[in-house]
Amino acid sequence: MNGDWLLRGRDGRLTVYLQSDDAVLCRAELAPGGPWEPFRRVGGDLGLRQGPAAVGQGADGYAHLAAWRQAGPGESRLVHSTHFRPLLAPLDWSPVGHPNGKGDRTGTPAVAVDDRRRAYVFVRNAGGGVSLLVQKERGGWYPWRDLKGSGVQDQLVAAGRESGLVEVYASTPDRILHWRQEEPGRTPTRDETADVAARPGTLRALRTSAERTTLFFTGQDGELCAWRPGGKPVPLLQAAGPGPVAAVRCEIDGHDCTVLAQRSASGRVAFAAYPTEQEQAGAWWTESGPPLPSAAEVALAVDAQGALVAATLDPTTATLRVTRRKEEAGLALEGWREV
């Protein structure tokens, strides 16, 4: 999934989302902190194309999902679903079109949600730029908008600020691009550019203050970096492994901290934490849990009690493992358990 696939719903239950063959699957806690239900399909029986789907969550706790489906030989269309509560069935997939009107799959979608509960679906278009589809408040969608750009790689990362304004990041072979919404309802426009090359597929955005998001990415030299538009990318520490990093803000010992997690080169999950937006304080990795398959993904969230939760998911076997932070000083975790 492109986006945070471990989410806390408005009722406090955690949900995970998994792209599998021709479907997106979801699985939720039966009660906050309790046992989990089995996996079930999102959006009914409509088959999807293989390749990452996208998920984004609004301040109301609703999850919005976007994916591609086959629409004939050489033709694909994007579809959208909304998941209101973890134990409710998500809405059926509904078609929302193609950024170029017609054609095949153009890139992995990304989803953000504004303060009016409207989904913003971003995707690379056939020209190598970025296109945007915005949901109407009372149903339906506005026409596709071309945000321009060129040479954009497959993965986009969308995020919403506390104000409800949305933004999106994209990378090209030699720089990172950023589009930012300045006023509610306005089309995001190109903002800052970072002249740095990021490894493909390593972008991850996190809301780190009322009006800022921080983009994490791995540079070509293997360093995990943090970038907030308006400044320069800051090297944080050497990446623990080749994949994207998971990131979340939570309170640790009374301090606002950013926690990072990544599958390390050894296969275990590596954790690091530092005071939010204070990269100069430094961070270091500490590994936890058993070695995981190379395809396993890592996610972080904060549960209904405000505790840090980490999860790993093997997309091949759908094996889900979860751990939580202990009620003691530091970043001490409980033992990993399969659920």
mmCIF file of C-alpha atoms in Angstrom:
data_model
loop_
_atom_site.group_PDB
_atom_site.id
_atom_site.type_symbol
_atom_site.label_atom_id
_atom_site.label_comp_id
_atom_site.label_asym_id
_atom_site.label_seq_id
_atom_site.Cartn_x
_atom_site.Cartn_y
_atom_site.Cartn_z
ATOM 1 C CA MET A 1 0.000 0.000 0.000
ATOM 2 C CA ASN A 2 1.152 3.541 -0.733
ATOM 3 C CA GLY A 3 0.457 5.409 2.509
ATOM 4 C CA ASP A 4 0.126 4.434 6.158
ATOM 5 C CA TRP A 5 -1.453 0.966 5.990
ATOM 6 C CA LEU A 6 -1.833 0.744 9.803
ATOM 7 C CA LEU A 7 -4.544 3.231 10.842
ATOM 8 C CA ARG A 8 -6.539 3.994 13.974
ATOM 9 C CA GLY A 9 -10.219 4.493 13.224
ATOM 10 C CA ARG A 10 -12.517 7.011 14.881
ATOM 11 C CA ASP A 11 -13.686 4.280 17.289
ATOM 12 C CA GLY A 12 -10.106 3.583 18.442
ATOM 13 C CA ARG A 13 -9.730 0.264 16.651
ATOM 14 C CA LEU A 14 -6.656 -0.364 14.504
ATOM 15 C CA THR A 15 -7.002 -1.478 10.894
ATOM 16 C CA VAL A 16 -4.424 -2.813 8.448
ATOM 17 C CA TYR A 17 -4.718 -2.743 4.654
ATOM 18 C CA LEU A 18 -2.963 -5.149 2.294
ATOM 19 C CA GLN A 19 -2.744 -5.232 -1.493
ATOM 20 C CA SER A 20 -3.055 -8.886 -2.524
ATOM 21 C CA ASP A 21 -3.413 -10.248 -6.062
ATOM 22 C CA ASP A 22 -6.587 -8.644 -7.461
ATOM 23 C CA ALA A 23 -7.900 -7.108 -4.229
ATOM 24 C CA VAL A 24 -7.207 -4.861 -1.278
ATOM 25 C CA LEU A 25 -7.755 -6.692 2.000
ATOM 26 C CA CYS A 26 -8.433 -5.182 5.419
ATOM 27 C CA ARG A 27 -8.341 -6.524 8.952
ATOM 28 C CA ALA A 28 -9.353 -4.714 12.150
ATOM 29 C CA GLU A 29 -9.271 -5.116 15.907
ATOM 30 C CA LEU A 30 -12.563 -6.373 17.327
ATOM 31 C CA ALA A 31 -11.978 -3.990 20.239
ATOM 32 C CA PRO A 32 -9.199 -1.461 20.905
ATOM 33 C CA GLY A 33 -6.180 -3.481 21.989
ATOM 34 C CA GLY A 34 -8.127 -6.736 21.611
ATOM 35 C CA PRO A 35 -8.191 -9.658 19.167
ATOM 36 C CA TRP A 36 -8.343 -9.158 15.409
ATOM 37 C CA GLU A 37 -10.908 -10.228 12.824
ATOM 38 C CA PRO A 38 -9.828 -12.223 9.729
ATOM 39 C CA PHE A 39 -8.876 -10.419 6.514
ATOM 40 C CA ARG A 40 -11.741 -9.426 4.205
ATOM 41 C CA ARG A 41 -11.977 -7.760 0.795
ATOM 42 C CA VAL A 42 -12.368 -4.022 0.372
ATOM 43 C CA GLY A 43 -14.916 -2.715 -2.097
ATOM 44 C CA GLY A 44 -16.822 -5.849 -3.060
ATOM 45 C CA ASP A 45 -15.919 -8.355 -5.762
ATOM 46 C CA LEU A 46 -14.519 -5.943 -8.360
ATOM 47 C CA GLY A 47 -11.067 -7.204 -9.377
ATOM 48 C CA LEU A 48 -8.123 -4.826 -9.240
ATOM 49 C CA ARG A 49 -4.871 -4.643 -11.136
ATOM 50 C CA GLN A 50 -1.746 -5.775 -9.373
ATOM 51 C CA GLY A 51 0.482 -2.991 -8.113
ATOM 52 C CA PRO A 52 0.312 -0.782 -5.040
ATOM 53 C CA ALA A 53 -3.025 0.759 -4.114
ATOM 54 C CA ALA A 54 -3.160 3.923 -2.002
ATOM 55 C CA VAL A 55 -4.724 4.791 1.337
ATOM 56 C CA GLY A 56 -5.111 8.102 3.148
ATOM 57 C CA GLN A 57 -6.990 9.152 6.276
ATOM 58 C CA GLY A 58 -8.787 12.332 7.224
ATOM 59 C CA ALA A 59 -9.177 13.985 10.611
ATOM 60 C CA ASP A 60 -12.580 12.259 10.890
ATOM 61 C CA GLY A 61 -10.857 8.861 10.911
ATOM 62 C CA TYR A 62 -12.317 7.795 7.564
ATOM 63 C CA ALA A 63 -9.930 5.940 5.255
ATOM 64 C CA HIS A 64 -9.980 6.651 1.519
ATOM 65 C CA LEU A 65 -8.518 4.123 -0.893
ATOM 66 C CA ALA A 66 -7.617 4.336 -4.575
ATOM 67 C CA ALA A 67 -6.493 1.578 -6.935
ATOM 68 C CA TRP A 68 -6.350 0.654 -10.613
ATOM 69 C CA ARG A 69 -8.641 -1.843 -12.340
ATOM 70 C CA GLN A 70 -8.459 -3.345 -15.823
ATOM 71 C CA ALA A 71 -10.930 -1.748 -18.234
ATOM 72 C CA GLY A 72 -10.150 -3.638 -21.437
ATOM 73 C CA PRO A 73 -7.051 -4.452 -23.507
ATOM 74 C CA GLY A 74 -4.436 -1.795 -22.747
ATOM 75 C CA GLU A 75 -6.944 0.210 -20.703
ATOM 76 C CA SER A 76 -7.083 0.847 -16.949
ATOM 77 C CA ARG A 77 -9.179 3.096 -14.739
ATOM 78 C CA LEU A 78 -8.790 4.327 -11.188
ATOM 79 C CA VAL A 79 -11.389 3.361 -8.587
ATOM 80 C CA HIS A 80 -12.108 4.765 -5.116
ATOM 81 C CA SER A 81 -13.580 3.415 -1.877
ATOM 82 C CA THR A 82 -14.247 4.888 1.563
ATOM 83 C CA HIS A 83 -13.947 2.953 4.823
ATOM 84 C CA PHE A 84 -15.860 4.788 7.559
ATOM 85 C CA ARG A 85 -15.260 2.510 10.553
ATOM 86 C CA PRO A 86 -12.928 -0.472 11.025
ATOM 87 C CA LEU A 87 -15.670 -3.063 11.582
ATOM 88 C CA LEU A 88 -17.984 -1.730 8.885
ATOM 89 C CA ALA A 89 -17.666 -2.934 5.304
ATOM 90 C CA PRO A 90 -15.917 -0.380 3.072
ATOM 91 C CA LEU A 91 -17.985 1.080 0.252
ATOM 92 C CA ASP A 92 -17.902 -0.660 -3.106
ATOM 93 C CA TRP A 93 -15.237 0.503 -5.525
ATOM 94 C CA SER A 94 -16.504 3.320 -7.756
ATOM 95 C CA PRO A 95 -14.777 4.357 -11.010
ATOM 96 C CA VAL A 96 -13.163 7.802 -11.033
ATOM 97 C CA GLY A 97 -11.507 7.814 -14.442
ATOM 98 C CA HIS A 98 -8.029 8.199 -15.908
ATOM 99 C CA PRO A 99 -5.694 11.219 -15.683
ATOM 100 C CA ASN A 100 -5.293 11.224 -19.488
ATOM 101 C CA GLY A 101 -8.905 10.372 -20.259
ATOM 102 C CA LYS A 102 -7.977 6.872 -21.373
ATOM 103 C CA GLY A 103 -4.985 4.578 -21.467
ATOM 104 C CA ASP A 104 -3.180 2.080 -19.281
ATOM 105 C CA ARG A 105 -1.954 2.388 -15.693
ATOM 106 C CA THR A 106 0.322 5.421 -15.362
ATOM 107 C CA GLY A 107 1.648 5.205 -11.805
ATOM 108 C CA THR A 108 0.935 4.433 -8.172
ATOM 109 C CA PRO A 109 -1.796 6.697 -6.760
ATOM 110 C CA ALA A 110 -1.470 8.664 -3.522
ATOM 111 C CA VAL A 111 -4.359 9.924 -1.362
ATOM 112 C CA ALA A 112 -4.759 12.809 1.083
ATOM 113 C CA VAL A 113 -7.932 14.152 2.746
ATOM 114 C CA ASP A 114 -8.719 17.817 3.461
ATOM 115 C CA ASP A 115 -10.680 19.371 6.342
ATOM 116 C CA ARG A 116 -13.928 19.078 4.344
ATOM 117 C CA ARG A 117 -13.568 15.256 4.261
ATOM 118 C CA ARG A 118 -12.766 15.353 0.537
ATOM 119 C CA ALA A 119 -10.281 12.925 -0.948
ATOM 120 C CA TYR A 120 -7.474 14.194 -3.162
ATOM 121 C CA VAL A 121 -6.148 11.488 -5.485
ATOM 122 C CA PHE A 122 -2.747 12.218 -7.016
ATOM 123 C CA VAL A 123 -1.130 10.082 -9.713
ATOM 124 C CA ARG A 124 1.630 10.352 -12.276
ATOM 125 C CA ASN A 125 0.170 10.910 -15.736
ATOM 126 C CA ALA A 126 1.299 9.572 -19.112
ATOM 127 C CA GLY A 127 3.400 12.694 -19.714
ATOM 128 C CA GLY A 128 5.479 12.127 -16.601
ATOM 129 C CA GLY A 129 3.844 14.921 -14.625
ATOM 130 C CA VAL A 130 1.343 14.825 -11.758
ATOM 131 C CA SER A 131 -2.447 14.884 -12.081
ATOM 132 C CA LEU A 132 -5.036 15.459 -9.352
ATOM 133 C CA LEU A 133 -8.638 14.393 -8.847
ATOM 134 C CA VAL A 134 -10.653 16.095 -6.065
ATOM 135 C CA GLN A 135 -13.824 14.744 -4.502
ATOM 136 C CA LYS A 136 -16.884 17.007 -4.270
ATOM 137 C CA GLU A 137 -18.408 17.607 -0.837
ATOM 138 C CA ARG A 138 -21.801 16.243 -1.880
ATOM 139 C CA GLY A 139 -20.789 13.380 -4.101
ATOM 140 C CA GLY A 140 -18.977 13.001 -7.383
ATOM 141 C CA TRP A 141 -15.638 14.381 -8.501
ATOM 142 C CA TYR A 142 -14.297 17.527 -10.117
ATOM 143 C CA PRO A 143 -12.504 17.158 -13.465
ATOM 144 C CA TRP A 144 -8.892 16.000 -13.527
ATOM 145 C CA ARG A 145 -6.317 18.753 -13.032
ATOM 146 C CA ASP A 146 -2.801 18.684 -14.472
ATOM 147 C CA LEU A 147 -0.298 19.929 -11.877
ATOM 148 C CA LYS A 148 2.517 19.749 -14.464
ATOM 149 C CA GLY A 149 6.017 18.479 -13.768
ATOM 150 C CA SER A 150 8.172 16.115 -15.806
ATOM 151 C CA GLY A 151 10.298 13.024 -15.270
ATOM 152 C CA VAL A 152 8.301 12.048 -12.182
ATOM 153 C CA GLN A 153 9.011 8.564 -10.867
ATOM 154 C CA ASP A 154 6.260 6.102 -9.983
ATOM 155 C CA GLN A 155 5.756 6.790 -6.268
ATOM 156 C CA LEU A 156 4.018 9.955 -5.055
ATOM 157 C CA VAL A 157 3.490 10.775 -1.380
ATOM 158 C CA ALA A 158 0.483 12.854 -0.298
ATOM 159 C CA ALA A 159 -0.123 14.340 3.140
ATOM 160 C CA GLY A 160 -2.551 16.622 4.956
ATOM 161 C CA ARG A 161 -1.557 19.380 7.367
ATOM 162 C CA GLU A 162 -3.402 20.071 10.640
ATOM 163 C CA SER A 163 -5.071 23.018 8.915
ATOM 164 C CA GLY A 164 -6.659 20.568 6.467
ATOM 165 C CA LEU A 165 -4.571 21.785 3.525
ATOM 166 C CA VAL A 166 -2.977 19.050 1.426
ATOM 167 C CA GLU A 167 0.356 18.631 -0.326
ATOM 168 C CA VAL A 168 2.170 16.063 -2.418
ATOM 169 C CA TYR A 169 5.791 15.104 -2.983
ATOM 170 C CA ALA A 170 7.311 13.452 -6.044
ATOM 171 C CA SER A 171 10.829 12.549 -7.062
ATOM 172 C CA THR A 172 12.652 12.704 -10.388
ATOM 173 C CA PRO A 173 16.056 11.143 -11.069
ATOM 174 C CA ASP A 174 17.833 14.242 -9.708
ATOM 175 C CA ARG A 175 15.448 16.182 -7.444
ATOM 176 C CA ILE A 176 12.351 16.135 -5.249
ATOM 177 C CA LEU A 177 9.283 18.170 -6.196
ATOM 178 C CA HIS A 178 6.646 19.587 -3.859
ATOM 179 C CA TRP A 179 3.122 20.887 -4.490
ATOM 180 C CA ARG A 180 1.325 22.745 -1.693
ATOM 181 C CA GLN A 181 -2.263 23.915 -1.235
ATOM 182 C CA GLU A 182 -2.311 27.517 0.019
ATOM 183 C CA GLU A 183 -6.038 27.918 0.714
ATOM 184 C CA PRO A 184 -8.948 25.493 1.234
ATOM 185 C CA GLY A 185 -10.380 24.312 -2.058
ATOM 186 C CA ARG A 186 -7.504 25.697 -4.123
ATOM 187 C CA THR A 187 -5.457 23.569 -6.490
ATOM 188 C CA PRO A 188 -2.024 22.736 -5.024
ATOM 189 C CA THR A 189 0.794 24.604 -6.760
ATOM 190 C CA ARG A 190 4.498 23.904 -7.170
ATOM 191 C CA ASP A 191 6.440 25.116 -4.151
ATOM 192 C CA GLU A 192 9.981 24.279 -3.061
ATOM 193 C CA THR A 193 12.323 21.896 -4.876
ATOM 194 C CA ALA A 194 15.114 19.908 -3.251
ATOM 195 C CA ASP A 195 18.049 19.330 -5.565
ATOM 196 C CA VAL A 196 18.821 15.865 -4.271
ATOM 197 C CA ALA A 197 18.340 12.395 -5.736
ATOM 198 C CA ALA A 198 16.233 10.009 -3.676
ATOM 199 C CA ARG A 199 16.239 6.262 -4.113
ATOM 200 C CA PRO A 200 12.980 5.277 -5.852
ATOM 201 C CA GLY A 201 10.232 4.072 -3.555
ATOM 202 C CA THR A 202 11.705 5.516 -0.334
ATOM 203 C CA LEU A 203 9.566 8.646 0.148
ATOM 204 C CA ARG A 204 7.475 8.924 3.336
ATOM 205 C CA ALA A 205 5.751 12.103 4.582
ATOM 206 C CA LEU A 206 4.755 12.840 8.179
ATOM 207 C CA ARG A 207 2.844 15.770 9.662
ATOM 208 C CA THR A 208 5.310 17.193 12.205
ATOM 209 C CA SER A 209 3.698 20.530 13.193
ATOM 210 C CA ALA A 210 0.536 22.508 12.609
ATOM 211 C CA GLU A 211 1.646 23.796 9.211
ATOM 212 C CA ARG A 212 4.544 21.562 8.205
ATOM 213 C CA THR A 213 5.175 18.062 7.013
ATOM 214 C CA THR A 214 8.557 16.361 6.963
ATOM 215 C CA LEU A 215 9.554 14.175 4.042
ATOM 216 C CA PHE A 216 11.829 11.241 4.814
ATOM 217 C CA PHE A 217 13.779 9.602 1.998
ATOM 218 C CA THR A 218 16.935 7.606 1.384
ATOM 219 C CA GLY A 219 19.586 9.361 -0.683
ATOM 220 C CA GLN A 220 21.732 7.675 -3.289
ATOM 221 C CA ASP A 221 24.521 7.409 -0.689
ATOM 222 C CA GLY A 222 22.274 5.340 1.599
ATOM 223 C CA GLU A 223 21.649 8.072 4.175
ATOM 224 C CA LEU A 224 18.145 8.551 5.528
ATOM 225 C CA CYS A 225 17.341 12.244 5.175
ATOM 226 C CA ALA A 226 14.607 14.585 6.389
ATOM 227 C CA TRP A 227 13.349 17.562 4.380
ATOM 228 C CA ARG A 228 10.896 20.328 5.198
ATOM 229 C CA PRO A 229 10.206 22.744 2.346
ATOM 230 C CA GLY A 230 11.748 26.089 3.175
ATOM 231 C CA GLY A 231 14.986 24.461 4.296
ATOM 232 C CA LYS A 232 17.524 21.984 2.997
ATOM 233 C CA PRO A 233 17.473 18.188 3.364
ATOM 234 C CA VAL A 234 19.186 17.069 6.572
ATOM 235 C CA PRO A 235 21.033 13.733 6.799
ATOM 236 C CA LEU A 236 19.679 11.914 9.836
ATOM 237 C CA LEU A 237 21.382 8.503 9.942
ATOM 238 C CA GLN A 238 22.347 5.673 7.642
ATOM 239 C CA ALA A 239 19.259 3.820 6.394
ATOM 240 C CA ALA A 240 18.795 0.501 8.180
ATOM 241 C CA GLY A 241 17.649 -1.256 5.020
ATOM 242 C CA PRO A 242 16.628 -0.730 1.390
ATOM 243 C CA GLY A 243 12.889 -0.076 1.750
ATOM 244 C CA PRO A 244 10.858 2.928 2.877
ATOM 245 C CA VAL A 245 10.868 4.062 6.484
ATOM 246 C CA ALA A 246 7.725 4.127 8.636
ATOM 247 C CA ALA A 247 7.244 7.254 10.749
ATOM 248 C CA VAL A 248 4.876 8.486 13.452
ATOM 249 C CA ARG A 249 4.710 11.253 16.066
ATOM 250 C CA CYS A 250 4.049 10.206 19.633
ATOM 251 C CA GLU A 251 4.829 11.201 23.196
ATOM 252 C CA ILE A 252 7.777 9.473 24.860
ATOM 253 C CA ASP A 253 8.553 10.353 28.476
ATOM 254 C CA GLY A 254 6.620 13.608 28.097
ATOM 255 C CA HIS A 255 8.409 14.691 24.912
ATOM 256 C CA ASP A 256 6.992 15.099 21.384
ATOM 257 C CA CYS A 257 9.059 12.589 19.418
ATOM 258 C CA THR A 258 9.244 11.237 15.904
ATOM 259 C CA VAL A 259 9.686 7.460 15.808
ATOM 260 C CA LEU A 260 11.081 5.747 12.728
ATOM 261 C CA ALA A 261 11.044 2.047 11.860
ATOM 262 C CA GLN A 262 12.504 0.136 8.941
ATOM 263 C CA ARG A 263 13.225 -3.459 8.005
ATOM 264 C CA SER A 264 16.986 -3.667 8.447
ATOM 265 C CA ALA A 265 19.572 -5.452 6.335
ATOM 266 C CA SER A 266 19.517 -8.273 8.925
ATOM 267 C CA GLY A 267 15.768 -8.721 8.379
ATOM 268 C CA ARG A 268 14.788 -7.466 11.845
ATOM 269 C CA VAL A 269 12.885 -4.241 12.524
ATOM 270 C CA ALA A 270 15.095 -1.281 13.408
ATOM 271 C CA PHE A 271 13.701 1.597 15.495
ATOM 272 C CA ALA A 272 14.983 5.132 16.049
ATOM 273 C CA ALA A 273 13.497 8.163 17.813
ATOM 274 C CA TYR A 274 14.363 11.847 18.213
ATOM 275 C CA PRO A 275 12.607 15.081 19.274
ATOM 276 C CA THR A 276 10.241 16.101 16.487
ATOM 277 C CA GLU A 277 11.813 18.487 13.943
ATOM 278 C CA GLN A 278 15.106 18.447 15.860
ATOM 279 C CA GLU A 279 17.170 16.274 13.558
ATOM 280 C CA GLN A 280 20.350 17.865 14.922
ATOM 281 C CA ALA A 281 19.743 15.964 18.180
ATOM 282 C CA GLY A 282 20.721 12.771 16.358
ATOM 283 C CA ALA A 283 19.183 9.303 16.227
ATOM 284 C CA TRP A 284 20.389 5.710 16.153
ATOM 285 C CA TRP A 285 18.882 2.356 15.286
ATOM 286 C CA THR A 286 17.940 -0.396 17.751
ATOM 287 C CA GLU A 287 16.782 -3.709 16.284
ATOM 288 C CA SER A 288 13.831 -5.724 17.566
ATOM 289 C CA GLY A 289 11.975 -8.956 16.847
ATOM 290 C CA PRO A 290 12.733 -11.945 14.626
ATOM 291 C CA PRO A 291 14.144 -11.711 11.070
ATOM 292 C CA LEU A 292 11.432 -11.053 8.489
ATOM 293 C CA PRO A 293 11.068 -12.053 4.826
ATOM 294 C CA SER A 294 12.454 -9.549 2.330
ATOM 295 C CA ALA A 295 8.943 -8.534 1.202
ATOM 296 C CA ALA A 296 7.724 -7.764 4.752
ATOM 297 C CA GLU A 297 6.579 -4.191 5.418
ATOM 298 C CA VAL A 298 6.674 -2.152 8.620
ATOM 299 C CA ALA A 299 4.129 0.373 9.917
ATOM 300 C CA LEU A 300 3.721 2.579 12.997
ATOM 301 C CA ALA A 301 0.666 4.101 14.674
ATOM 302 C CA VAL A 302 -0.591 5.407 18.009
ATOM 303 C CA ASP A 303 -3.415 3.419 19.599
ATOM 304 C CA ALA A 304 -6.516 4.569 21.488
ATOM 305 C CA GLN A 305 -4.534 4.803 24.747
ATOM 306 C CA GLY A 306 -1.818 6.927 23.149
ATOM 307 C CA ALA A 307 0.716 4.091 23.044
ATOM 308 C CA LEU A 308 3.093 3.485 20.148
ATOM 309 C CA VAL A 309 2.144 0.437 18.051
ATOM 310 C CA ALA A 310 4.377 -1.223 15.467
ATOM 311 C CA ALA A 311 3.234 -3.834 12.965
ATOM 312 C CA THR A 312 4.870 -5.992 10.307
ATOM 313 C CA LEU A 313 2.995 -7.566 7.437
ATOM 314 C CA ASP A 314 4.237 -10.204 5.021
ATOM 315 C CA PRO A 315 2.246 -9.684 1.799
ATOM 316 C CA THR A 316 3.056 -13.199 0.603
ATOM 317 C CA THR A 317 1.528 -15.026 3.575
ATOM 318 C CA ALA A 318 -0.568 -12.166 5.086
ATOM 319 C CA THR A 319 1.201 -12.802 8.411
ATOM 320 C CA LEU A 320 0.607 -9.866 10.746
ATOM 321 C CA ARG A 321 2.750 -9.246 13.840
ATOM 322 C CA VAL A 322 2.207 -6.455 16.357
ATOM 323 C CA THR A 323 4.053 -4.957 19.313
ATOM 324 C CA ARG A 324 3.404 -2.007 21.626
ATOM 325 C CA ARG A 325 5.579 0.269 23.728
ATOM 326 C CA LYS A 326 5.845 -0.780 27.347
ATOM 327 C CA GLU A 327 4.764 1.512 30.169
ATOM 328 C CA GLU A 328 8.311 2.353 31.149
ATOM 329 C CA ALA A 329 10.962 4.908 30.278
ATOM 330 C CA GLY A 330 12.459 4.992 26.806
ATOM 331 C CA LEU A 331 11.467 3.134 23.690
ATOM 332 C CA ALA A 332 11.064 -0.313 25.246
ATOM 333 C CA LEU A 333 8.710 -2.650 23.359
ATOM 334 C CA GLU A 334 6.665 -5.685 24.301
ATOM 335 C CA GLY A 335 7.394 -9.011 22.620
ATOM 336 C CA TRP A 336 6.150 -9.339 19.046
ATOM 337 C CA ARG A 337 3.012 -11.460 18.680
ATOM 338 C CA GLU A 338 1.337 -12.872 15.604
ATOM 339 C CA VAL A 339 -2.331 -11.943 15.339
#
